[in-house]
CSV table of N, CA and C in Angstrom, one decimal:
chain,number,residue,atom,x,y,z
A,1,MET,N,0.8,-1.2,0.0
A,1,MET,CA,0.0,0.0,0.0
A,1,MET,C,0.9,1.2,0.0
A,2,ARG,N,0.6,2.1,-0.9
A,2,ARG,CA,1.4,3.3,-1.0
A,2,ARG,C,0.5,4.5,-1.2
A,3,GLY,N,1.2,5.7,-1.2
A,3,GLY,CA,0.6,6.9,-1.6
A,3,GLY,C,-0.6,7.3,-0.7
A,4,MET,N,-1.6,7.7,-1.5
A,4,MET,CA,-2.8,8.3,-0.8
A,4,MET,C,-3.6,7.2,0.0
A,5,TRP,N,-3.6,6.0,-0.5
A,5,TRP,CA,-4.3,5.0,0.3
A,5,TRP,C,-3.7,4.8,1.6
A,6,ALA,N,-2.4,4.7,1.7
A,6,ALA,CA,-1.7,4.5,3.0
A,6,ALA,C,-1.9,5.8,3.8
A,7,GLU,N,-1.9,6.9,3.2
A,7,GLU,CA,-2.2,8.2,4.0
A,7,GLU,C,-3.6,8.2,4.5
A,8,THR,N,-4.5,7.7,3.8
A,8,THR,CA,-5.9,7.6,4.3
A,8,THR,C,-6.0,6.7,5.5
A,9,LEU,N,-5.4,5.5,5.4
A,9,LEU,CA,-5.4,4.6,6.5
A,9,LEU,C,-4.7,5.2,7.7
A,10,SER,N,-3.6,6.0,7.5
A,10,SER,CA,-3.0,6.7,8.6
A,10,SER,C,-3.9,7.7,9.2
A,11,ALA,N,-4.6,8.4,8.4
A,11,ALA,CA,-5.6,9.4,9.0
A,11,ALA,C,-6.7,8.7,9.8
A,12,LEU,N,-7.1,7.6,9.3
A,12,LEU,CA,-8.1,6.8,10.0
A,12,LEU,C,-7.6,6.3,11.3
A,13,ALA,N,-6.3,5.9,11.3
A,13,ALA,CA,-5.7,5.4,12.6
A,13,ALA,C,-5.5,6.6,13.6
A,14,ALA,N,-5.2,7.8,13.1
A,14,ALA,CA,-5.1,8.9,13.9
A,14,ALA,C,-6.4,9.3,14.5
A,15,ALA,N,-7.5,9.2,13.7
A,15,ALA,CA,-8.8,9.5,14.2
A,15,ALA,C,-9.2,8.5,15.3
A,16,GLY,N,-8.8,7.2,15.1
A,16,GLY,CA,-9.1,6.2,16.1
A,16,GLY,C,-8.4,6.5,17.4
A,17,GLY,N,-7.1,6.9,17.3
A,17,GLY,CA,-6.4,7.2,18.5
A,17,GLY,C,-7.0,8.4,19.3
A,18,THR,N,-7.5,9.4,18.5
A,18,THR,CA,-8.2,10.5,19.1
A,18,THR,C,-9.5,10.0,19.7
A,19,ALA,N,-10.2,9.2,19.1
A,19,ALA,CA,-11.5,8.7,19.6
A,19,ALA,C,-11.3,7.9,20.9
A,20,VAL,N,-10.3,7.1,21.0
A,20,VAL,CA,-10.0,6.4,22.3
A,20,VAL,C,-9.8,7.4,23.4
A,21,VAL,N,-8.9,8.3,23.2
A,21,VAL,CA,-8.6,9.3,24.2
A,21,VAL,C,-9.8,10.2,24.6
A,22,GLN,N,-10.6,10.6,23.6
A,22,GLN,CA,-11.7,11.5,23.9
A,22,GLN,C,-12.9,10.7,24.5
A,23,ALA,N,-13.0,9.4,24.3
A,23,ALA,CA,-14.0,8.6,24.9
A,23,ALA,C,-13.8,8.3,26.4
A,24,ALA,N,-12.5,8.2,26.8
A,24,ALA,CA,-12.2,7.8,28.2
A,24,ALA,C,-13.0,8.8,29.1
A,25,GLY,N,-13.6,8.2,30.1
A,25,GLY,CA,-14.3,8.9,31.1
A,25,GLY,C,-15.7,9.5,30.7
A,26,THR,N,-16.2,9.1,29.5
A,26,THR,CA,-17.5,9.5,29.0
A,26,THR,C,-18.4,8.3,28.9
A,27,GLU,N,-19.6,8.5,28.6
A,27,GLU,CA,-20.6,7.4,28.4
A,27,GLU,C,-20.2,6.5,27.2
A,28,ALA,N,-19.5,7.0,26.3
A,28,ALA,CA,-19.1,6.2,25.1
A,28,ALA,C,-18.0,5.2,25.4
A,29,TRP,N,-17.3,5.4,26.6
A,29,TRP,CA,-16.1,4.6,26.8
A,29,TRP,C,-16.4,3.1,26.8
A,30,GLY,N,-17.4,2.6,27.4
A,30,GLY,CA,-17.7,1.2,27.4
A,30,GLY,C,-17.8,0.6,26.0
A,31,SER,N,-18.6,1.3,25.1
A,31,SER,CA,-18.8,0.8,23.8
A,31,SER,C,-17.5,0.9,23.0
A,32,VAL,N,-16.8,2.0,23.2
A,32,VAL,CA,-15.5,2.2,22.4
A,32,VAL,C,-14.5,1.2,22.9
A,33,SER,N,-14.3,1.0,24.1
A,33,SER,CA,-13.3,0.0,24.6
A,33,SER,C,-13.7,-1.4,24.2
A,34,GLN,N,-14.9,-1.7,24.2
A,34,GLN,CA,-15.3,-3.1,23.7
A,34,GLN,C,-15.1,-3.2,22.2
A,35,GLY,N,-15.4,-2.2,21.5
A,35,GLY,CA,-15.2,-2.2,20.0
A,35,GLY,C,-13.7,-2.3,19.7
A,36,VAL,N,-12.9,-1.6,20.4
A,36,VAL,CA,-11.4,-1.6,20.1
A,36,VAL,C,-10.9,-3.0,20.5
A,37,ALA,N,-11.3,-3.5,21.6
A,37,ALA,CA,-10.8,-4.9,22.1
A,37,ALA,C,-11.2,-5.9,21.0
A,38,ARG,N,-12.4,-5.9,20.5
A,38,ARG,CA,-12.8,-6.8,19.5
A,38,ARG,C,-12.0,-6.7,18.2
A,39,MET,N,-11.5,-5.5,17.9
A,39,MET,CA,-10.7,-5.4,16.7
A,39,MET,C,-9.4,-6.2,16.8
A,40,PHE,N,-8.9,-6.5,18.0
A,40,PHE,CA,-7.7,-7.2,18.1
A,40,PHE,C,-7.9,-8.6,18.5
A,41,ARG,N,-9.1,-9.1,18.5
A,41,ARG,CA,-9.3,-10.5,18.8
A,41,ARG,C,-8.6,-11.4,17.7
A,42,GLY,N,-8.1,-12.5,18.0
A,42,GLY,CA,-7.4,-13.4,17.1
A,42,GLY,C,-6.1,-12.8,16.6
A,43,ARG,N,-5.5,-11.8,17.3
A,43,ARG,CA,-4.2,-11.3,17.0
A,43,ARG,C,-3.3,-11.4,18.2
A,44,PRO,N,-2.9,-12.6,18.5
A,44,PRO,CA,-2.1,-12.7,19.8
A,44,PRO,C,-0.8,-11.9,19.8
A,45,ALA,N,-0.2,-11.6,18.6
A,45,ALA,CA,1.0,-10.8,18.6
A,45,ALA,C,0.7,-9.3,19.1
A,46,ASP,N,-0.6,-8.9,19.0
A,46,ASP,CA,-1.0,-7.6,19.5
A,46,ASP,C,-1.7,-7.7,20.8
A,47,GLY,N,-1.6,-8.8,21.5
A,47,GLY,CA,-2.2,-9.0,22.8
A,47,GLY,C,-3.6,-9.5,22.8
A,48,GLY,N,-4.1,-9.7,21.6
A,48,GLY,CA,-5.5,-10.3,21.5
A,48,GLY,C,-6.5,-9.4,22.2
A,49,GLU,N,-7.7,-9.9,22.3
A,49,GLU,CA,-8.8,-9.1,22.9
A,49,GLU,C,-8.5,-8.8,24.4
A,50,GLU,N,-8.1,-9.8,25.1
A,50,GLU,CA,-7.9,-9.6,26.6
A,50,GLU,C,-6.7,-8.6,26.8
A,51,GLY,N,-5.6,-8.8,26.1
A,51,GLY,CA,-4.5,-7.9,26.3
A,51,GLY,C,-4.8,-6.5,25.9
A,52,THR,N,-5.6,-6.3,24.8
A,52,THR,CA,-6.0,-5.0,24.4
A,52,THR,C,-6.9,-4.4,25.4
A,53,GLN,N,-7.8,-5.2,26.1
A,53,GLN,CA,-8.7,-4.6,27.1
A,53,GLN,C,-7.8,-4.1,28.3
A,54,ARG,N,-6.7,-4.8,28.6
A,54,ARG,CA,-5.9,-4.4,29.7
A,54,ARG,C,-5.2,-3.1,29.3
A,55,GLU,N,-4.8,-2.9,28.1
A,55,GLU,CA,-4.2,-1.7,27.6
A,55,GLU,C,-5.2,-0.5,27.6
A,56,LEU,N,-6.4,-0.8,27.3
A,56,LEU,CA,-7.5,0.2,27.4
A,56,LEU,C,-7.7,0.6,28.8
A,57,GLU,N,-7.6,-0.3,29.8
A,57,GLU,CA,-7.8,0.0,31.2
A,57,GLU,C,-6.6,0.9,31.6
A,58,ARG,N,-5.4,0.7,31.2
A,58,ARG,CA,-4.3,1.5,31.5
A,58,ARG,C,-4.5,2.9,30.9
A,59,THR,N,-5.0,3.0,29.7
A,59,THR,CA,-5.3,4.2,29.0
A,59,THR,C,-6.2,5.0,29.9
A,60,ALA,N,-7.3,4.4,30.3
A,60,ALA,CA,-8.3,5.1,31.1
A,60,ALA,C,-7.7,5.6,32.4
A,61,LEU,N,-6.8,4.9,33.0
A,61,LEU,CA,-6.1,5.3,34.3
A,61,LEU,C,-5.3,6.6,34.0
A,62,VAL,N,-4.5,6.5,32.9
A,62,VAL,CA,-3.6,7.6,32.6
A,62,VAL,C,-4.5,8.9,32.3
A,63,LEU,N,-5.5,8.7,31.5
A,63,LEU,CA,-6.4,9.9,31.2
A,63,LEU,C,-7.1,10.4,32.4
A,64,ALA,N,-7.5,9.5,33.3
A,64,ALA,CA,-8.2,10.0,34.6
A,64,ALA,C,-7.2,10.8,35.4
A,65,SER,N,-5.9,10.7,35.3
A,65,SER,CA,-5.0,11.4,36.1
A,65,SER,C,-4.9,12.9,35.6
A,66,GLY,N,-5.4,13.2,34.4
A,66,GLY,CA,-5.4,14.5,33.9
A,66,GLY,C,-4.0,15.0,33.4
A,67,ASP,N,-3.1,14.0,33.2
A,67,ASP,CA,-1.8,14.3,32.6
A,67,ASP,C,-1.9,14.6,31.1
A,68,ALA,N,-1.7,15.8,30.7
A,68,ALA,CA,-1.8,16.2,29.3
A,68,ALA,C,-0.8,15.5,28.4
A,69,GLU,N,0.4,15.3,28.9
A,69,GLU,CA,1.4,14.6,28.1
A,69,GLU,C,1.0,13.1,28.0
A,70,GLY,N,0.5,12.6,29.1
A,70,GLY,CA,0.0,11.2,29.1
A,70,GLY,C,-1.1,11.0,28.1
A,71,SER,N,-1.9,12.0,28.0
A,71,SER,CA,-3.0,11.9,27.0
A,71,SER,C,-2.5,11.9,25.6
A,72,GLY,N,-1.5,12.7,25.3
A,72,GLY,CA,-0.9,12.7,24.0
A,72,GLY,C,-0.2,11.4,23.7
A,73,ARG,N,0.5,10.9,24.7
A,73,ARG,CA,1.1,9.6,24.5
A,73,ARG,C,0.1,8.5,24.2
A,74,GLN,N,-1.0,8.5,24.9
A,74,GLN,CA,-2.0,7.5,24.7
A,74,GLN,C,-2.6,7.6,23.3
A,75,ALA,N,-2.9,8.8,22.9
A,75,ALA,CA,-3.5,8.9,21.5
A,75,ALA,C,-2.5,8.4,20.5
A,76,SER,N,-1.2,8.7,20.7
A,76,SER,CA,-0.1,8.2,19.8
A,76,SER,C,0.0,6.7,19.8
A,77,LEU,N,-0.1,6.1,21.0
A,77,LEU,CA,0.0,4.7,21.2
A,77,LEU,C,-1.1,4.0,20.4
A,78,TRP,N,-2.3,4.5,20.6
A,78,TRP,CA,-3.5,3.8,19.9
A,78,TRP,C,-3.4,4.1,18.4
A,79,GLU,N,-2.9,5.2,18.0
A,79,GLU,CA,-2.8,5.5,16.6
A,79,GLU,C,-1.8,4.5,16.0
A,80,GLN,N,-0.7,4.2,16.7
A,80,GLN,CA,0.3,3.2,16.2
A,80,GLN,C,-0.3,1.8,16.1
A,81,ARG,N,-1.1,1.5,17.1
A,81,ARG,CA,-1.7,0.1,17.1
A,81,ARG,C,-2.7,0.0,16.0
A,82,PHE,N,-3.5,1.0,15.7
A,82,PHE,CA,-4.4,1.0,14.6
A,82,PHE,C,-3.7,1.0,13.3
A,83,THR,N,-2.6,1.8,13.2
A,83,THR,CA,-1.9,1.8,11.9
A,83,THR,C,-1.3,0.4,11.6
A,84,ALA,N,-0.8,-0.3,12.6
A,84,ALA,CA,-0.2,-1.6,12.3
A,84,ALA,C,-1.4,-2.6,11.9
A,85,LEU,N,-2.5,-2.5,12.5
A,85,LEU,CA,-3.6,-3.3,12.2
A,85,LEU,C,-4.1,-3.0,10.8
A,86,LEU,N,-4.2,-1.7,10.4
A,86,LEU,CA,-4.8,-1.3,9.1
A,86,LEU,C,-3.8,-1.6,8.0
A,87,HIS,N,-2.5,-1.8,8.3
A,87,HIS,CA,-1.5,-2.1,7.3
A,87,HIS,C,-1.2,-3.6,7.2
A,88,ASP,N,-2.1,-4.4,7.7
A,88,ASP,CA,-2.0,-5.8,7.7
A,88,ASP,C,-1.9,-6.3,6.2
A,89,ALA,N,-1.1,-7.2,5.9
A,89,ALA,CA,-0.9,-7.7,4.5
A,89,ALA,C,-2.1,-8.3,4.0
A,90,ASP,N,-3.0,-8.9,4.8
A,90,ASP,CA,-4.2,-9.6,4.3
A,90,ASP,C,-5.3,-8.5,4.1
A,91,ALA,N,-5.8,-8.4,2.9
A,91,ALA,CA,-6.8,-7.4,2.5
A,91,ALA,C,-8.1,-7.6,3.3
A,92,GLY,N,-8.5,-8.8,3.5
A,92,GLY,CA,-9.7,-9.1,4.2
A,92,GLY,C,-9.6,-8.6,5.6
A,93,VAL,N,-8.5,-8.9,6.3
A,93,VAL,CA,-8.3,-8.4,7.7
A,93,VAL,C,-8.3,-6.9,7.7
A,94,ARG,N,-7.6,-6.3,6.8
A,94,ARG,CA,-7.5,-4.8,6.7
A,94,ARG,C,-8.9,-4.2,6.5
A,95,GLN,N,-9.7,-4.7,5.6
A,95,GLN,CA,-11.0,-4.2,5.3
A,95,GLN,C,-11.9,-4.3,6.5
A,96,GLN,N,-11.9,-5.4,7.2
A,96,GLN,CA,-12.7,-5.6,8.4
A,96,GLN,C,-12.2,-4.6,9.5
A,97,ALA,N,-10.9,-4.5,9.7
A,97,ALA,CA,-10.4,-3.6,10.7
A,97,ALA,C,-10.8,-2.2,10.4
A,98,GLU,N,-10.7,-1.8,9.1
A,98,GLU,CA,-11.1,-0.4,8.7
A,98,GLU,C,-12.6,-0.2,9.1
A,99,ALA,N,-13.5,-1.1,8.7
A,99,ALA,CA,-14.9,-1.0,9.0
A,99,ALA,C,-15.1,-0.9,10.5
A,100,GLU,N,-14.5,-1.7,11.3
A,100,GLU,CA,-14.7,-1.7,12.7
A,100,GLU,C,-14.1,-0.4,13.4
A,101,LEU,N,-13.0,0.1,12.9
A,101,LEU,CA,-12.5,1.3,13.4
A,101,LEU,C,-13.4,2.5,13.1
A,102,ARG,N,-14.0,2.5,11.9
A,102,ARG,CA,-15.0,3.5,11.6
A,102,ARG,C,-16.2,3.5,12.5
A,103,GLN,N,-16.6,2.3,12.9
A,103,GLN,CA,-17.7,2.1,13.8
A,103,GLN,C,-17.4,2.7,15.2
A,104,VAL,N,-16.1,2.4,15.6
A,104,VAL,CA,-15.7,2.9,16.9
A,104,VAL,C,-15.6,4.4,16.9
A,105,ILE,N,-15.1,5.0,15.8
A,105,ILE,CA,-14.9,6.5,15.7
A,105,ILE,C,-16.3,7.1,15.7
A,106,ALA,N,-17.3,6.4,15.1
A,106,ALA,CA,-18.7,7.0,15.0
A,106,ALA,C,-19.3,7.1,16.4
A,107,LEU,N,-18.8,6.4,17.4
A,107,LEU,CA,-19.4,6.4,18.7
A,107,LEU,C,-19.0,7.6,19.5
A,108,VAL,N,-18.0,8.4,19.0
A,108,VAL,CA,-17.4,9.5,19.8
A,108,VAL,C,-17.8,10.8,19.1
A,109,SER,N,-18.6,11.6,19.8
A,109,SER,CA,-19.0,12.9,19.2
A,109,SER,C,-17.8,13.8,19.0
A,110,GLY,N,-17.8,14.6,18.1
A,110,GLY,CA,-16.7,15.4,17.7
A,110,GLY,C,-15.7,14.7,16.8
A,111,VAL,N,-15.2,13.6,17.1
A,111,VAL,CA,-14.4,12.8,16.2
A,111,VAL,C,-15.3,12.2,15.1
A,112,ALA,N,-16.5,11.7,15.6
A,112,ALA,CA,-17.4,11.1,14.6
A,112,ALA,C,-17.9,12.1,13.6
A,113,ASP,N,-18.1,13.4,14.0
A,113,ASP,CA,-18.5,14.4,13.1
A,113,ASP,C,-17.5,14.7,12.0
A,114,ARG,N,-16.2,14.5,12.3
A,114,ARG,CA,-15.2,14.7,11.3
A,114,ARG,C,-14.9,13.4,10.5
A,115,GLY,N,-15.5,12.3,11.0
A,115,GLY,CA,-15.2,11.0,10.4
A,115,GLY,C,-15.6,10.9,8.9
A,116,GLN,N,-16.6,11.7,8.5
A,116,GLN,CA,-17.1,11.6,7.2
A,116,GLN,C,-16.0,12.0,6.1
A,117,VAL,N,-15.0,12.8,6.5
A,117,VAL,CA,-14.0,13.2,5.6
A,117,VAL,C,-13.0,12.0,5.3
A,118,LEU,N,-13.1,10.9,6.1
A,118,LEU,CA,-12.2,9.8,5.9
A,118,LEU,C,-12.6,8.8,4.9
A,119,ASN,N,-13.7,9.1,4.2
A,119,ASN,CA,-14.2,8.2,3.2
A,119,ASN,C,-13.3,8.2,2.0
A,120,VAL,N,-13.1,7.0,1.5
A,120,VAL,CA,-12.2,6.8,0.3
A,120,VAL,C,-13.1,6.3,-0.9
A,121,HIS,N,-12.8,6.8,-2.0
A,121,HIS,CA,-13.5,6.4,-3.2
A,121,HIS,C,-12.5,5.9,-4.3
A,122,ASP,N,-12.6,4.7,-4.7
A,122,ASP,CA,-11.7,4.1,-5.7
A,122,ASP,C,-10.2,4.3,-5.3
A,123,ASN,N,-9.9,4.2,-4.0
A,123,ASN,CA,-8.6,4.2,-3.5
A,123,ASN,C,-7.9,5.6,-3.7
A,124,THR,N,-8.6,6.7,-3.8
A,124,THR,CA,-8.0,8.0,-3.9
A,124,THR,C,-8.7,8.9,-3.0
A,125,TYR,N,-8.1,10.0,-2.6
A,125,TYR,CA,-8.7,11.0,-1.8
A,125,TYR,C,-9.6,11.9,-2.6
A,126,ASP,N,-10.6,12.4,-1.9
A,126,ASP,CA,-11.4,13.4,-2.5
A,126,ASP,C,-10.6,14.7,-2.6
A,127,LYS,N,-9.8,14.9,-1.5
A,127,LYS,CA,-9.0,16.2,-1.4
A,127,LYS,C,-7.7,15.8,-0.7
A,128,SER,N,-6.8,16.7,-0.6
A,128,SER,CA,-5.5,16.5,0.1
A,128,SER,C,-5.7,16.6,1.6
A,129,PRO,N,-5.1,15.7,2.4
A,129,PRO,CA,-5.3,15.7,3.8
A,129,PRO,C,-4.3,16.6,4.5
A,130,GLN,N,-4.7,17.2,5.6
A,130,GLN,CA,-3.8,18.0,6.4
A,130,GLN,C,-4.1,17.7,7.9
A,131,GLN,N,-3.1,17.4,8.6
A,131,GLN,CA,-3.3,16.9,10.0
A,131,GLN,C,-2.5,17.7,10.9
A,132,TYR,N,-3.1,18.1,12.0
A,132,TYR,CA,-2.4,18.9,13.1
A,132,TYR,C,-3.1,18.7,14.4
A,133,GLY,N,-2.4,19.0,15.5
A,133,GLY,CA,-3.1,18.8,16.8
A,133,GLY,C,-2.1,19.1,17.9
A,134,ASN,N,-2.6,19.0,19.1
A,134,ASN,CA,-1.8,19.1,20.3
A,134,ASN,C,-1.9,17.9,21.2
A,135,HIS,N,-1.6,17.9,22.4
A,135,HIS,CA,-1.5,16.7,23.3
A,135,HIS,C,-2.8,15.9,23.3
A,136,ASN,N,-4.0,16.6,23.3
A,136,ASN,CA,-5.2,15.8,23.5
A,136,ASN,C,-6.2,16.1,22.4
A,137,HIS,N,-5.8,16.8,21.4
A,137,HIS,CA,-6.8,17.1,20.3
A,137,HIS,C,-6.1,17.0,19.0
A,138,GLN,N,-6.7,16.4,18.1
A,138,GLN,CA,-6.2,16.3,16.7
A,138,GLN,C,-7.2,16.5,15.7
A,139,GLN,N,-6.9,17.3,14.7
A,139,GLN,CA,-7.8,17.6,13.6
A,139,GLN,C,-7.2,17.1,12.3
A,140,ILE,N,-8.0,16.5,11.5
A,140,ILE,CA,-7.6,16.1,10.1
A,140,ILE,C,-8.6,16.8,9.2
A,141,HIS,N,-8.0,17.6,8.2
A,141,HIS,CA,-8.8,18.3,7.3
A,141,HIS,C,-8.5,17.8,5.9
A,142,PHE,N,-9.4,17.8,5.0
A,142,PHE,CA,-9.2,17.5,3.6
A,142,PHE,C,-9.6,18.8,2.8
A,143,GLY,N,-8.6,19.3,2.1
A,143,GLY,CA,-8.9,20.5,1.3
A,143,GLY,C,-7.8,21.5,1.5
A,144,PRO,N,-7.9,22.6,0.8
A,144,PRO,CA,-6.8,23.6,0.9
A,144,PRO,C,-6.8,24.4,2.2
A,145,GLU,N,-7.9,24.6,2.8
A,145,GLU,CA,-8.0,25.3,4.1
A,145,GLU,C,-7.6,24.5,5.2
A,146,ALA,N,-6.7,24.9,6.1
A,146,ALA,CA,-6.3,24.2,7.3
A,146,ALA,C,-6.7,24.8,8.5
């Protein structure tokens, strides 16, 4: 996977990391954490469903502490995990993970509202992506205005 398709998956992974961080401590957390844990079922190298659930619990503890740097590290951690999952060599696994991650993102208001820009058509972008953020907030825009 190269070019724009890989960038699209990277943007989706970043939105997933943001969704996990923003969901912690909210009503969406239960659904988000269950959805994320299910994404890693059958992937023992990634900790499987149970290992992922433990990582999510650690994430919730870090975020409950109010540590802004910890929040940024957690978003980055989950972005990396989602990126690895979405870049799986098996197209079927990748497509299922992409669909499941979109469902998780849709559970988090704010992130879900921006999720519509992550749609891909015929493996190309509708517009050029631009990504920026700080420790606990990330925005991904498609188009010339940033």
